[in-house]
Short mmCIF file of C-alpha atoms in Angstrom, two decimals:
data_model
loop_
_atom_site.label_atom_id
_atom_site.label_comp_id
_atom_site.label_asym_id
_atom_site.label_seq_id
_atom_site.Cartn_x
_atom_site.Cartn_y
_atom_site.Cartn_z
CA MET A 1 12.98 -9.62 -20.64
CA GLY A 2 14.08 -9.28 -16.99
CA ARG A 3 15.07 -12.09 -14.64
CA TYR A 4 14.54 -11.96 -10.90
CA ASP A 5 14.87 -14.15 -7.83
CA ILE A 6 11.28 -13.35 -6.78
CA ALA A 7 8.36 -11.92 -8.72
CA VAL A 8 5.32 -10.74 -6.78
CA ILE A 9 1.98 -10.17 -8.49
CA GLY A 10 -0.11 -7.72 -6.47
CA GLY A 11 0.94 -4.82 -4.25
CA GLY A 12 -1.56 -5.20 -1.41
CA PRO A 13 -0.71 -6.15 2.20
CA ALA A 14 0.54 -9.62 1.26
CA GLY A 15 2.35 -8.48 -1.88
CA TYR A 16 4.31 -5.47 -0.73
CA ILE A 17 5.37 -7.22 2.48
CA ALA A 18 6.50 -10.27 0.48
CA ALA A 19 8.52 -7.97 -1.79
CA VAL A 20 10.16 -6.11 1.11
CA ARG A 21 10.96 -9.30 3.02
CA GLY A 22 12.41 -10.93 -0.07
CA ALA A 23 14.61 -7.89 -0.68
CA GLN A 24 15.74 -7.93 2.96
CA LEU A 25 16.92 -11.50 2.42
CA GLY A 26 19.00 -10.47 -0.58
CA ALA A 27 16.65 -11.27 -3.44
CA GLU A 28 16.29 -9.31 -6.65
CA VAL A 29 12.55 -8.61 -6.53
CA VAL A 30 10.00 -7.32 -9.03
CA LEU A 31 6.46 -6.40 -8.02
CA PHE A 32 3.56 -5.93 -10.44
CA GLU A 33 0.52 -3.82 -9.49
CA LYS A 34 -2.42 -3.28 -11.84
CA ASP A 35 -4.11 -0.58 -9.76
CA VAL A 36 -2.68 1.30 -6.76
CA LEU A 37 -0.15 0.09 -4.22
CA GLY A 38 -1.73 -0.90 -0.91
CA GLY A 39 -4.50 -3.07 -2.31
CA THR A 40 -8.04 -3.21 -0.96
CA CYS A 41 -6.96 -2.54 2.63
CA LEU A 42 -5.32 0.81 1.98
CA ASN A 43 -7.49 2.06 -0.87
CA ARG A 44 -10.98 0.63 -0.47
CA GLY A 45 -11.17 -1.12 2.89
CA CYS A 46 -9.48 -0.87 6.27
CA ILE A 47 -8.05 2.63 6.07
CA PRO A 48 -10.89 4.52 4.31
CA THR A 49 -13.54 3.04 6.59
CA LYS A 50 -11.56 3.83 9.72
CA THR A 51 -11.16 7.42 8.54
CA TYR A 52 -14.93 7.75 8.20
CA LEU A 53 -15.49 5.96 11.50
CA LYS A 54 -13.29 8.52 13.25
CA GLY A 55 -15.73 11.18 12.04
CA ALA A 56 -18.60 9.12 13.42
CA GLU A 57 -16.76 8.80 16.73
CA ILE A 58 -16.31 12.57 16.93
CA ILE A 59 -20.06 13.04 16.42
CA HIS A 60 -20.68 10.43 19.12
CA HIS A 61 -18.47 12.40 21.52
CA ILE A 62 -20.24 15.65 20.66
CA GLN A 63 -23.53 14.00 21.57
CA MET A 64 -22.04 12.87 24.90
CA ALA A 65 -20.51 16.25 25.77
CA SER A 66 -23.40 17.50 27.90
CA MET A 67 -22.97 14.69 30.46
CA TYR A 68 -19.52 16.13 31.20
CA GLY A 69 -20.93 19.62 31.73
CA ILE A 70 -19.81 20.81 28.31
CA ASP A 71 -22.47 22.84 26.57
CA VAL A 72 -22.22 22.47 22.79
CA ASN A 73 -24.55 22.95 19.90
CA GLU A 74 -25.50 19.40 18.95
CA ASN A 75 -26.82 20.54 15.57
CA PHE A 76 -24.16 19.53 13.07
CA SER A 77 -23.93 18.79 9.39
CA VAL A 78 -21.65 16.46 7.46
CA ASP A 79 -19.90 17.73 4.36
CA MET A 80 -19.34 14.51 2.39
CA LYS A 81 -17.05 16.24 -0.11
CA LYS A 82 -14.70 17.22 2.72
CA ALA A 83 -15.02 13.76 4.25
CA VAL A 84 -14.03 12.13 0.96
CA LYS A 85 -11.16 14.61 0.52
CA ASN A 86 -9.82 13.82 3.99
CA LYS A 87 -10.15 10.09 3.36
CA ASN A 88 -8.26 10.43 0.08
CA SER A 89 -5.52 12.43 1.77
CA VAL A 90 -4.98 9.69 4.36
CA VAL A 91 -5.01 6.99 1.68
CA ASN A 92 -2.60 8.88 -0.57
CA GLN A 93 -0.12 9.40 2.26
CA LEU A 94 -0.10 5.70 3.04
CA THR A 95 0.11 4.51 -0.57
CA GLN A 96 3.02 6.89 -1.16
CA GLY A 97 4.61 5.45 1.97
CA VAL A 98 4.34 1.93 0.55
CA GLY A 99 5.95 3.14 -2.66
CA ALA A 100 8.80 4.71 -0.72
CA LEU A 101 9.22 1.53 1.32
CA LEU A 102 9.56 -0.57 -1.82
CA LYS A 103 11.96 1.92 -3.40
CA SER A 104 14.19 1.99 -0.33
CA ASN A 105 14.48 -1.80 -0.56
CA GLN A 106 15.33 -1.67 -4.30
CA VAL A 107 12.17 -3.51 -5.31
CA HIS A 108 11.46 -2.98 -9.02
CA VAL A 109 7.80 -1.89 -9.21
CA ILE A 110 5.98 -2.27 -12.54
CA ASP A 111 2.57 -0.69 -13.12
CA GLY A 112 0.36 -2.99 -15.15
CA GLU A 113 -1.72 -6.16 -15.05
CA ALA A 114 0.46 -9.27 -14.88
CA TYR A 115 -0.41 -12.90 -15.34
CA LEU A 116 1.37 -16.23 -15.45
CA GLU A 117 2.66 -17.55 -18.75
CA SER A 118 4.38 -20.60 -17.23
CA GLU A 119 5.96 -21.77 -13.98
CA HIS A 120 8.71 -19.17 -14.24
CA GLU A 121 7.34 -16.64 -16.74
CA ILE A 122 5.13 -13.59 -16.25
CA ILE A 123 3.60 -11.42 -18.93
CA CYS A 124 2.82 -7.74 -18.27
CA ASP A 125 1.87 -5.28 -21.01
CA GLY A 126 3.25 -7.60 -23.65
CA LYS A 127 6.66 -7.96 -21.98
CA LYS A 128 7.99 -11.18 -20.53
CA TYR A 129 9.67 -11.47 -17.12
CA MET A 130 11.41 -14.49 -15.60
CA ALA A 131 11.63 -15.39 -11.92
CA ASP A 132 12.97 -18.31 -9.91
CA SER A 133 10.04 -18.00 -7.49
CA ILE A 134 6.66 -16.34 -7.96
CA ILE A 135 4.36 -15.14 -5.18
CA LEU A 136 0.72 -14.62 -6.17
CA CYS A 137 -0.93 -11.86 -4.13
CA GLY A 138 -3.89 -10.97 -6.34
CA GLY A 139 -6.11 -10.14 -3.38
CA SER A 140 -9.89 -10.16 -3.62
CA LYS A 141 -12.80 -8.38 -5.26
CA VAL A 142 -16.36 -7.58 -4.28
CA ASP A 143 -18.74 -10.54 -4.49
CA ARG A 144 -22.14 -10.15 -6.08
CA VAL A 145 -25.30 -12.19 -5.58
CA PRO A 146 -27.88 -13.02 -8.28
CA ILE A 147 -30.72 -10.82 -7.02
CA PRO A 148 -33.04 -9.32 -9.65
CA GLY A 149 -32.38 -5.57 -9.74
CA ILE A 150 -28.92 -5.82 -8.16
CA GLU A 151 -27.41 -3.86 -11.08
CA GLY A 152 -29.58 -0.81 -10.37
CA LYS A 153 -28.03 2.65 -10.18
CA ASN A 154 -28.80 3.00 -6.46
CA VAL A 155 -26.97 -0.21 -5.51
CA LEU A 156 -23.38 0.44 -4.41
CA THR A 157 -20.53 -1.89 -3.57
CA SER A 158 -18.33 -1.40 -0.52
CA ASP A 159 -15.78 0.17 -2.90
CA GLN A 160 -18.23 2.69 -4.35
CA ILE A 161 -19.90 3.89 -1.15
CA LEU A 162 -16.58 5.28 0.10
CA ASP A 163 -16.62 7.91 -2.66
CA ILE A 164 -20.19 9.24 -2.59
CA TYR A 165 -20.53 13.02 -2.25
CA GLU A 166 -24.07 13.08 -0.84
CA ARG A 167 -25.22 11.42 2.34
CA PRO A 168 -28.23 9.20 1.64
CA LYS A 169 -31.30 9.98 3.70
CA ARG A 170 -32.13 6.26 3.84
CA LEU A 171 -29.41 3.63 3.48
CA ALA A 172 -30.19 -0.07 3.29
CA ILE A 173 -27.30 -2.49 3.79
CA ILE A 174 -27.58 -6.02 2.40
CA GLY A 175 -25.27 -8.07 4.59
CA GLY A 176 -24.65 -7.80 8.32
CA GLY A 177 -21.02 -8.84 8.34
CA VAL A 178 -17.99 -6.75 9.30
CA VAL A 179 -18.17 -4.22 6.45
CA GLY A 180 -21.94 -3.87 6.63
CA CYS A 181 -21.89 -3.18 10.37
CA GLU A 182 -19.03 -0.67 10.13
CA ILE A 183 -20.72 1.27 7.33
CA ALA A 184 -23.94 1.20 9.35
CA SER A 185 -22.14 2.94 12.23
CA VAL A 186 -20.65 5.54 9.90
CA PHE A 187 -23.83 6.63 8.18
CA LYS A 188 -26.01 6.41 11.28
CA TYR A 189 -23.84 9.00 12.99
CA TYR A 190 -23.57 10.98 9.76
CA GLY A 191 -27.36 11.31 9.88
CA SER A 192 -28.79 8.60 7.61
CA GLU A 193 -31.64 6.27 8.45
CA VAL A 194 -29.96 2.86 8.33
CA THR A 195 -31.40 -0.62 7.86
CA ILE A 196 -29.30 -3.81 7.94
CA ILE A 197 -30.68 -6.83 6.12
CA GLU A 198 -28.99 -10.11 7.07
CA ALA A 199 -29.97 -13.54 5.70
CA GLU A 200 -28.60 -15.45 8.68
CA SER A 201 -30.13 -15.50 12.14
CA ARG A 202 -27.76 -12.83 13.52
CA ILE A 203 -25.39 -10.10 12.41
CA LEU A 204 -21.66 -10.88 12.65
CA PRO A 205 -22.52 -14.58 12.31
CA ARG A 206 -18.85 -15.66 12.52
CA MET A 207 -18.27 -13.93 15.86
CA ASP A 208 -19.18 -15.23 19.32
CA GLU A 209 -22.94 -15.06 19.87
CA ASP A 210 -22.58 -12.72 22.85
CA ILE A 211 -20.84 -10.19 20.58
CA SER A 212 -23.61 -10.43 17.99
CA ARG A 213 -26.33 -9.95 20.58
CA ALA A 214 -24.55 -7.01 22.18
CA LEU A 215 -24.00 -5.18 18.90
CA THR A 216 -27.58 -5.83 17.81
CA SER A 217 -28.81 -4.30 21.06
CA ALA A 218 -26.50 -1.29 20.66
CA PHE A 219 -27.64 -0.76 17.08
CA LYS A 220 -31.28 -0.86 18.07
CA THR A 221 -30.62 1.69 20.82
CA GLU A 222 -29.14 3.95 18.15
CA LYS A 223 -32.23 3.29 15.98
CA ILE A 224 -30.39 1.22 13.36
CA ASP A 225 -33.02 -1.17 12.05
CA VAL A 226 -31.57 -4.71 12.17
CA ARG A 227 -33.50 -7.36 10.23
CA THR A 228 -32.09 -10.87 10.52
CA GLY A 229 -33.28 -14.07 8.86
CA CYS A 230 -34.29 -11.84 5.96
CA LEU A 231 -33.67 -12.96 2.37
CA VAL A 232 -33.78 -10.33 -0.37
CA LYS A 233 -36.04 -11.43 -3.20
CA GLU A 234 -35.70 -8.49 -5.60
CA ILE A 235 -34.83 -4.80 -5.86
CA LEU A 236 -37.11 -2.41 -7.71
CA GLU A 237 -36.29 1.13 -8.78
CA LYS A 238 -38.90 3.87 -8.74
CA GLY A 239 -37.34 7.11 -9.84
CA ASN A 240 -34.55 8.01 -7.43
CA ILE A 241 -35.51 5.49 -4.78
CA SER A 242 -35.27 1.71 -4.53
CA ILE A 243 -37.60 -0.79 -2.93
CA ILE A 244 -36.16 -3.99 -1.50
CA ARG A 245 -38.64 -6.86 -1.40
CA CYS A 246 -37.84 -9.64 1.04
CA ALA A 247 -38.92 -13.26 0.84
CA ASP A 248 -41.15 -12.83 3.91
CA GLY A 249 -43.15 -10.10 2.18
CA ARG A 250 -41.58 -7.12 3.94
CA GLU A 251 -40.45 -4.11 1.92
CA ILE A 252 -37.69 -1.60 2.65
CA THR A 253 -37.43 1.74 0.89
CA ALA A 254 -33.99 3.29 0.44
CA ASP A 255 -32.23 6.08 -1.43
CA LYS A 256 -29.04 4.02 -1.62
CA ILE A 257 -28.32 0.34 -1.10
CA LEU A 258 -24.97 -1.06 0.00
CA LEU A 259 -24.26 -4.57 -1.24
CA SER A 260 -22.02 -6.05 1.44
CA VAL A 261 -22.08 -9.82 1.07
CA GLY A 262 -18.35 -10.50 1.21
CA ARG A 263 -15.40 -10.74 -1.13
CA ILE A 264 -14.03 -13.44 -3.42
CA SER A 265 -10.46 -14.18 -4.50
CA ASP A 266 -9.22 -12.32 -7.57
CA LEU A 267 -7.69 -15.04 -9.75
CA SER A 268 -7.00 -12.96 -12.86
CA CYS A 269 -3.24 -13.32 -12.35
CA LEU A 270 -3.28 -17.08 -13.00
CA GLY A 271 -3.21 -16.72 -16.78
CA LYS A 272 -2.13 -19.90 -18.54
CA MET A 273 -1.56 -21.65 -15.20
CA LYS A 274 -5.20 -21.49 -14.10
CA ASN A 275 -5.77 -25.17 -14.85
CA ARG A 276 -2.49 -26.32 -13.34
CA ILE A 277 -2.61 -24.57 -9.97
CA GLN A 278 -4.79 -26.46 -7.50
CA MET A 279 -7.98 -24.67 -6.51
CA GLU A 280 -10.75 -25.29 -3.99
CA LYS A 281 -13.99 -23.31 -3.83
CA GLY A 282 -12.55 -20.50 -5.93
CA LYS A 283 -9.37 -20.12 -3.87
CA ILE A 284 -5.78 -21.23 -4.41
CA VAL A 285 -4.79 -24.18 -2.22
CA VAL A 286 -1.56 -23.65 -0.27
CA ASP A 287 0.27 -25.50 2.48
CA ASP A 288 1.54 -23.97 5.73
CA PHE A 289 4.57 -22.66 3.82
CA MET A 290 2.27 -20.77 1.43
CA ARG A 291 3.34 -23.07 -1.44
CA THR A 292 0.93 -24.09 -4.17
CA ASN A 293 1.12 -27.49 -5.86
CA ILE A 294 3.72 -25.91 -8.19
CA PRO A 295 6.93 -25.96 -6.07
CA ASN A 296 8.24 -22.50 -7.01
CA ILE A 297 4.85 -20.72 -6.94
CA TYR A 298 3.43 -19.37 -3.69
CA ALA A 299 0.11 -17.67 -2.91
CA ALA A 300 -0.47 -15.28 0.00
CA GLY A 301 -3.34 -13.15 1.29
CA ASP A 302 -6.95 -13.12 0.15
CA ILE A 303 -6.17 -15.11 -2.97
CA ASN A 304 -5.77 -18.30 -0.90
CA GLY A 305 -8.75 -17.54 1.37
CA ARG A 306 -7.16 -18.91 4.52
CA ASN A 307 -7.85 -15.72 6.42
CA MET A 308 -9.06 -12.63 4.56
CA LEU A 309 -7.67 -10.01 6.94
CA ALA A 310 -4.87 -7.57 6.18
CA HIS A 311 -2.74 -8.51 9.20
CA ALA A 312 -3.02 -12.18 8.24
CA ALA A 313 -1.96 -11.21 4.72
CA PHE A 314 1.12 -9.46 6.13
CA LYS A 315 2.22 -12.68 7.82
CA MET A 316 1.40 -14.86 4.81
CA GLY A 317 3.36 -12.60 2.48
CA GLU A 318 6.33 -12.55 4.83
CA THR A 319 6.24 -16.35 5.15
CA ALA A 320 6.01 -16.88 1.39
CA ALA A 321 9.05 -14.68 0.78
CA GLU A 322 11.10 -16.43 3.45
CA ASN A 323 10.32 -19.84 2.01
CA ALA A 324 11.07 -18.61 -1.49
CA MET A 325 14.51 -17.75 -0.11
CA LYS A 326 14.87 -21.21 1.50
CA LYS A 327 14.29 -20.11 5.10
CA ILE A 328 11.70 -22.92 5.64
CA LYS A 329 9.09 -21.33 7.89
CA LYS A 330 5.46 -22.20 8.58
CA CYS A 331 2.76 -19.55 8.68
CA LYS A 332 0.93 -19.68 12.00
CA LEU A 333 -2.60 -18.30 11.72
CA ARG A 334 -4.18 -19.82 14.82
CA HIS A 335 -4.23 -16.62 16.86
CA ILE A 336 -5.25 -14.00 14.31
CA PRO A 337 -7.52 -11.39 15.95
CA SER A 338 -10.67 -10.09 14.25
CA CYS A 339 -11.67 -6.46 14.77
CA ILE A 340 -14.92 -4.64 13.98
CA TYR A 341 -14.65 -0.86 14.35
CA THR A 342 -18.30 -0.15 15.03
CA ILE A 343 -19.51 2.12 17.84
CA PRO A 344 -19.00 0.36 20.27
CA GLU A 345 -16.16 -1.77 18.91
CA CYS A 346 -15.98 -5.57 18.75
CA SER A 347 -13.02 -7.94 18.65
CA GLY A 348 -12.23 -11.59 19.05
CA VAL A 349 -9.41 -14.11 18.84
CA GLY A 350 -9.50 -17.89 19.08
CA VAL A 351 -12.63 -20.02 19.31
CA THR A 352 -16.17 -18.99 20.20
CA GLU A 353 -18.02 -20.46 23.18
CA LYS A 354 -20.01 -22.72 20.87
CA GLU A 355 -16.86 -24.00 19.16
CA ALA A 356 -15.19 -24.61 22.54
CA GLU A 357 -18.19 -26.62 23.73
CA GLU A 358 -18.01 -28.75 20.59
CA MET A 359 -14.30 -29.35 21.22
CA TYR A 360 -14.30 -30.00 25.00
CA GLY A 361 -17.94 -30.40 26.06
CA ASP A 362 -19.92 -28.18 28.43
CA ASP A 363 -17.97 -29.41 31.45
CA GLY A 364 -14.56 -29.07 29.84
CA ILE A 365 -14.36 -25.29 29.58
CA LEU A 366 -14.26 -22.26 31.84
CA ILE A 367 -16.05 -19.00 31.00
CA GLY A 368 -15.06 -15.69 32.54
CA LYS A 369 -16.76 -12.37 31.94
CA PHE A 370 -16.20 -8.86 33.20
CA PRO A 371 -18.49 -5.93 32.36
CA PHE A 372 -17.14 -2.50 31.51
CA SER A 373 -19.83 -1.11 33.81
CA ALA A 374 -17.54 -2.25 36.65
CA ASN A 375 -14.39 -0.76 35.10
CA GLY A 376 -13.32 2.65 36.39
CA ARG A 377 -11.76 3.95 33.18
CA ALA A 378 -14.77 2.86 31.11
CA LEU A 379 -17.20 4.60 33.47
CA ALA A 380 -15.11 7.77 33.51
CA SER A 381 -15.04 7.69 29.71
CA GLY A 382 -18.79 7.26 29.34
CA ALA A 383 -18.19 3.83 27.82
CA LYS A 384 -19.79 1.49 30.34
CA GLN A 385 -21.47 -0.58 27.65
CA GLY A 386 -19.82 -3.91 26.93
CA PHE A 387 -17.68 -6.68 28.39
CA VAL A 388 -14.64 -8.89 28.09
CA LYS A 389 -15.37 -12.60 27.77
CA ILE A 390 -12.75 -15.32 27.96
CA ILE A 391 -12.99 -19.04 27.25
CA ALA A 392 -10.44 -21.46 28.71
CA GLU A 393 -9.88 -25.21 28.75
CA LYS A 394 -10.61 -26.45 32.27
CA ARG A 395 -7.88 -29.06 32.80
CA TYR A 396 -4.78 -27.15 31.72
CA ARG A 397 -6.26 -23.63 31.90
CA GLU A 398 -5.29 -22.91 28.29
CA LEU A 399 -6.84 -19.70 26.98
CA LEU A 400 -8.94 -20.73 23.97
CA GLY A 401 -10.80 -17.56 23.03
CA VAL A 402 -11.23 -13.91 23.98
CA HIS A 403 -14.15 -11.74 22.86
CA ILE A 404 -14.50 -8.05 23.64
CA PHE A 405 -17.37 -5.64 23.10
CA GLY A 406 -16.96 -2.00 24.06
CA GLY A 407 -14.51 0.87 24.13
CA ASN A 408 -10.98 0.14 22.87
CA ALA A 409 -11.92 -3.47 22.06
CA THR A 410 -9.81 -3.45 18.90
CA GLU A 411 -6.72 -2.27 20.78
CA MET A 412 -7.16 -4.62 23.73
CA ILE A 413 -7.38 -7.80 21.66
CA SER A 414 -3.68 -7.75 20.79
CA GLU A 415 -2.69 -8.50 24.39
CA ALA A 416 -4.99 -11.51 24.38
CA ALA A 417 -3.61 -12.75 21.06
CA SER A 418 -0.03 -12.37 22.30
CA LEU A 419 -0.65 -14.28 25.52
CA MET A 420 -2.50 -17.03 23.66
CA ALA A 421 0.39 -17.38 21.21
CA ALA A 422 2.76 -17.62 24.19
CA GLU A 423 0.49 -20.29 25.75
CA ILE A 424 0.18 -18.48 29.08
CA PRO A 425 -2.46 -20.20 31.29
CA VAL A 426 -5.51 -18.17 32.21
CA ASP A 427 -4.82 -18.28 35.96
CA GLU A 428 -1.35 -16.79 35.35
CA ILE A 429 -2.87 -14.02 33.22
CA ALA A 430 -5.24 -13.22 36.08
CA ASP A 431 -2.13 -12.68 38.24
CA ILE A 432 -0.47 -10.17 35.88
CA VAL A 433 -0.65 -6.62 37.29
CA HIS A 434 -2.44 -4.26 34.87
CA ALA A 435 -2.27 -0.48 35.12
CA HIS A 436 -5.21 1.24 36.83
CA PRO A 437 -7.43 2.77 35.65
CA THR A 438 -7.39 1.21 32.17
CA PHE A 439 -9.84 -0.59 29.95
CA SER A 440 -7.38 -3.50 29.76
CA GLU A 441 -7.93 -4.32 33.45
CA ALA A 442 -11.20 -5.89 32.33
CA PHE A 443 -9.27 -8.61 30.51
CA MET A 444 -7.34 -9.51 33.66
CA GLU A 445 -10.58 -9.46 35.67
CA ALA A 446 -12.37 -11.73 33.16
CA CYS A 447 -9.54 -14.24 33.47
CA GLY A 448 -9.89 -14.03 37.23
CA ASP A 449 -13.62 -14.58 36.93
CA ALA A 450 -13.01 -17.80 35.00
CA VAL A 451 -10.88 -19.28 37.80
CA GLY A 452 -12.77 -17.78 40.75
CA THR A 453 -10.26 -15.09 41.76
CA CYS A 454 -11.88 -11.93 40.39
CA LEU A 455 -11.75 -9.24 43.10
CA HIS A 456 -14.06 -6.68 41.48
CA LEU A 457 -17.19 -8.74 40.97
CA PRO A 458 -19.69 -9.92 43.60
CA LYS A 459 -19.05 -13.40 44.99
CA ARG A 460 -20.52 -16.20 42.92
CA HIS A 461 -23.02 -18.41 44.73
CA LYS A 462 -23.19 -22.00 43.65
#
């Protein structure tokens, strides 16, 4: 039996950061991981998909080469075995890096599935471990929906599709959220016929409506079939193909189907404490200090469902460790950016236009928008599609939300998030000199548009 200051269950983004931060503060830390260090993000999510999306981006650039006077043979083929090998190489390098990071901080890493025995006890592989504080970072797992035929051999989860060795001729994606849209971009450029089936009225239903409309339009231009307001009734298998029957009578034929309807918290680590730790809608309830209703037990990352993004998990894990070591710090998640690495990219931080209207009324907000078609760097890069949209509160000029569609959107959003966290008014942002020519100028110009000082858009007429 070992005794530690902090025990962390789960080695994903929340868990390994909690372990490192605890060690930095002088704690004796043990971390339990039942699978591979890095969690979903490193092994089955953020990093693998971005590796594939880089391949899609390269194909996209090959297809654009002729407009720059570069003559290339546009006939290409995708070797999925090599793609998977490259993805695995990237993942392995990063997971080994996490291991080295933990080792350098003297974190004791134990391979095996751990669960709570009591408020201070953890069981792993039949051995008991004691800790003054415990941080639960169990992460999440793929959600499944009760559709007849969903267990068919052609239906893949977002975990499984990242390891297929043959590109499907026809890929149907059930779910038009972040993962579904990113995988759609990958396999469209890899040469598959792609159909997105979304039950709600638009893809990316949690993003600003202008982003959803813009991505839908871009997908249709690339001949990705987007079907919204479409409920899947059943899935039938006929030999090596599957037929998706929708509630409206439409049918979609596919060689492979991606089930991409979200993720749910993985609560397997709760053990004998599952009825004592407060839950709500399948997630652990925590306060702003990441504490559960049990004073010495914390929960960070996807397991508490506050924000199921890796960078939010980093901050939650860090906060949990600091509070476990009596630093007393709140976790601020108000300005967490969301990024979708489609082609073109999407990003957003803060509230949507609809949410802002509900908060302040139609007359209480300012909207600014600047198109990339008027941005020199975007035009030179062949990336004129898209825009930067900002939403501000009219009275005090507080920046409430920023939404970007187009080239470098996922890189640009961090500036917006930083300025929002610093509470810089939108008219002051419009006065900050940005380098020219850059994509980021569009953010400054959108802020100027909101307050009537944009110098690179035609004059507005009332």
